[in-house]
Each structure stands twice: as C-alpha cells, then as structure tokens.
Amino acid sequence: QRRPDISKARELLGWEPKIDLEKGLRLSLDYFKKAVAEEHASK
C-alpha cells in the first residue's frame, strides 16, 4: 500500500487531513458520478 508523506505539510503549514483517504475517494467518486449523470441528462 502507498500513502503520501504529509509530514512537510504538517510541519510547515500545520495542516492535518479532515477525512481519511477511503472516505475522500468515496466522496470524490460520488461527486463525479453525479456530475457525469447531470451532463448526460442535459444533452
């Protein structure tokens, strides 16, 4: 498994992810599925 190294973002920006990778991917997939469906419906 691969995981991005966010240590520099933490160190330099104080950044922390708000959601985990799995949930983020699921939300992204749902968004794009909806966007594609709406695009096809408008044609």
N, CA, C and O atoms as a DFTB+ gen file, in Angstrom:
172 C
 N C O
     1  1       0.836      -1.182       0.000
     2  2       0.000       0.000       0.000
     3  2       0.877       1.240       0.000
     4  3       1.962       1.257       0.580
     5  1       0.393       2.252      -0.649
     6  2       1.121       3.522      -0.692
     7  2       0.349       4.573       0.081
     8  3      -0.880       4.629       0.042
     9  1       1.088       5.388       0.771
    10  2       0.498       6.513       1.497
    11  2       1.356       7.736       1.252
    12  3       2.581       7.657       1.351
    13  1       0.746       8.857       0.936
    14  2       1.544      10.069       0.747
    15  2       2.171      10.505       2.073
    16  3       1.586      10.322       3.140
    17  1       3.355      11.077       1.987
    18  2       4.033      11.602       3.168
    19  2       3.599      13.058       3.341
    20  3       3.978      13.926       2.554
    21  1       2.813      13.309       4.365
    22  2       2.310      14.672       4.591
    23  2       3.058      15.378       5.720
    24  3       2.597      16.391       6.244
    25  1       4.219      14.831       6.088
    26  2       4.961      15.406       7.210
    27  2       5.374      16.858       6.954
    28  3       5.349      17.670       7.879
    29  1       5.753      17.201       5.719
    30  2       6.132      18.594       5.430
    31  2       4.934      19.524       5.543
    32  3       5.063      20.640       6.047
    33  1       3.782      19.083       5.085
    34  2       2.576      19.907       5.206
    35  2       2.241      20.126       6.676
    36  3       1.854      21.222       7.081
    37  1       2.393      19.080       7.458
    38  2       2.157      19.220       8.904
    39  2       3.140      20.209       9.514
    40  3       2.755      21.114      10.254
    41  1       4.415      20.022       9.191
    42  2       5.474      20.839       9.777
    43  2       5.400      22.299       9.339
    44  3       5.461      23.201      10.175
    45  1       5.270      22.535       8.039
    46  2       5.331      23.900       7.516
    47  2       4.011      24.655       7.604
    48  3       4.003      25.870       7.806
    49  1       2.904      23.948       7.455
    50  2       1.603      24.609       7.375
    51  2       0.683      24.319       8.555
    52  3      -0.344      24.974       8.731
    53  1       1.063      23.328       9.364
    54  2       0.179      22.921      10.448
    55  2      -1.060      22.214       9.929
    56  3      -2.093      22.179      10.597
    57  1      -0.950      21.649       8.731
    58  2      -2.093      21.026       8.067
    59  2      -2.306      19.599       8.538
    60  3      -1.347      18.851       8.725
    61  1      -3.545      19.228       8.728
    62  2      -3.953      17.860       9.042
    63  2      -5.157      17.521       8.179
    64  3      -6.046      18.356       8.007
    65  1      -5.204      16.311       7.632
    66  2      -6.381      15.923       6.853
    67  2      -7.619      15.867       7.734
    68  3      -7.544      15.472       8.898
    69  1      -8.751      16.261       7.180
    70  2     -10.006      16.239       7.937
    71  2     -10.767      14.941       7.737
    72  3     -11.559      14.548       8.593
    73  1     -10.536      14.271       6.615
    74  2     -11.189      12.986       6.359
    75  2     -10.135      11.988       5.897
    76  3      -9.097      12.374       5.359
    77  1     -10.407      10.705       6.110
    78  2      -9.429       9.705       5.698
    79  2      -9.503       9.458       4.194
    80  3     -10.450       9.870       3.524
    81  1      -8.494       8.785       3.688
    82  2      -8.375       8.565       2.250
    83  2      -9.571       7.822       1.681
    84  3     -10.105       8.214       0.643
    85  1      -9.997       6.760       2.340
    86  2     -11.115       5.962       1.825
    87  2     -12.378       6.803       1.674
    88  3     -13.055       6.739       0.648
    89  1     -12.691       7.587       2.697
    90  2     -13.890       8.424       2.625
    91  2     -13.731       9.505       1.557
    92  3     -14.684       9.810       0.839
    93  1     -12.545      10.082       1.448
    94  2     -12.302      11.103       0.438
    95  2     -12.475      10.571      -0.973
    96  3     -13.051      11.239      -1.832
    97  1     -11.972       9.360      -1.210
    98  2     -12.145       8.751      -2.528
    99  2     -13.605       8.452      -2.808
   100  3     -14.079       8.656      -3.925
   101  1     -14.320       7.970      -1.804
   102  2     -15.745       7.676      -1.972
   103  2     -16.519       8.951      -2.297
   104  3     -17.360       8.954      -3.196
   105  1     -16.240      10.027      -1.575
   106  2     -16.920      11.300      -1.835
   107  2     -16.601      11.820      -3.237
   108  3     -17.482      12.326      -3.932
   109  1     -15.341      11.693      -3.648
   110  2     -14.949      12.139      -4.987
   111  2     -15.650      11.329      -6.062
   112  3     -16.152      11.890      -7.036
   113  1     -15.687      10.026      -5.894
   114  2     -16.349       9.165      -6.871
   115  2     -17.829       9.505      -6.980
   116  3     -18.367       9.605      -8.083
   117  1     -18.486       9.683      -5.842
   118  2     -19.907      10.051      -5.854
   119  2     -20.123      11.380      -6.581
   120  3     -21.062      11.518      -7.366
   121  1     -19.257      12.346      -6.318
   122  2     -19.365      13.658      -6.962
   123  2     -19.257      13.530      -8.483
   124  3     -20.079      14.078      -9.219
   125  1     -18.241      12.806      -8.945
   126  2     -18.034      12.692     -10.387
   127  2     -19.116      11.865     -11.060
   128  3     -19.493      12.156     -12.195
   129  1     -19.620      10.850     -10.390
   130  2     -20.747      10.085     -10.945
   131  2     -21.948      11.001     -11.159
   132  3     -22.600      10.949     -12.202
   133  1     -22.234      11.838     -10.166
   134  2     -23.362      12.761     -10.260
   135  2     -23.131      13.790     -11.370
   136  3     -24.045      14.098     -12.134
   137  1     -21.915      14.316     -11.456
   138  2     -21.608      15.317     -12.477
   139  2     -21.768      14.735     -13.880
   140  3     -22.308      15.396     -14.767
   141  1     -21.307      13.517     -14.082
   142  2     -21.430      12.875     -15.392
   143  2     -22.898      12.613     -15.712
   144  3     -23.336      12.841     -16.839
   145  1     -23.656      12.139     -14.734
   146  2     -25.082      11.872     -14.949
   147  2     -25.825      13.156     -15.311
   148  3     -26.672      13.148     -16.204
   149  1     -25.518      14.254     -14.627
   150  2     -26.166      15.529     -14.922
   151  2     -25.782      16.033     -16.310
   152  3     -26.612      16.605     -17.016
   153  1     -24.542      15.825     -16.698
   154  2     -24.089      16.243     -18.027
   155  2     -24.841      15.482     -19.109
   156  3     -25.267      16.074     -20.101
   157  1     -25.007      14.190     -18.930
   158  2     -25.733      13.384     -19.915
   159  2     -27.223      13.739     -19.937
   160  3     -27.853      13.697     -20.994
   161  1     -27.784      14.085     -18.785
   162  2     -29.207      14.426     -18.711
   163  2     -29.502      15.754     -19.411
   164  3     -30.605      15.959     -19.917
   165  1     -28.521      16.649     -19.439
   166  2     -28.752      17.969     -20.035
   167  2     -28.596      17.964     -21.552
   168  3     -28.868      18.977     -22.198
   169  1     -28.173      16.868     -22.124
   170  2     -27.978      16.808     -23.590
   171  2     -29.174      16.254     -24.293
   172  3     -29.172      16.139     -25.519
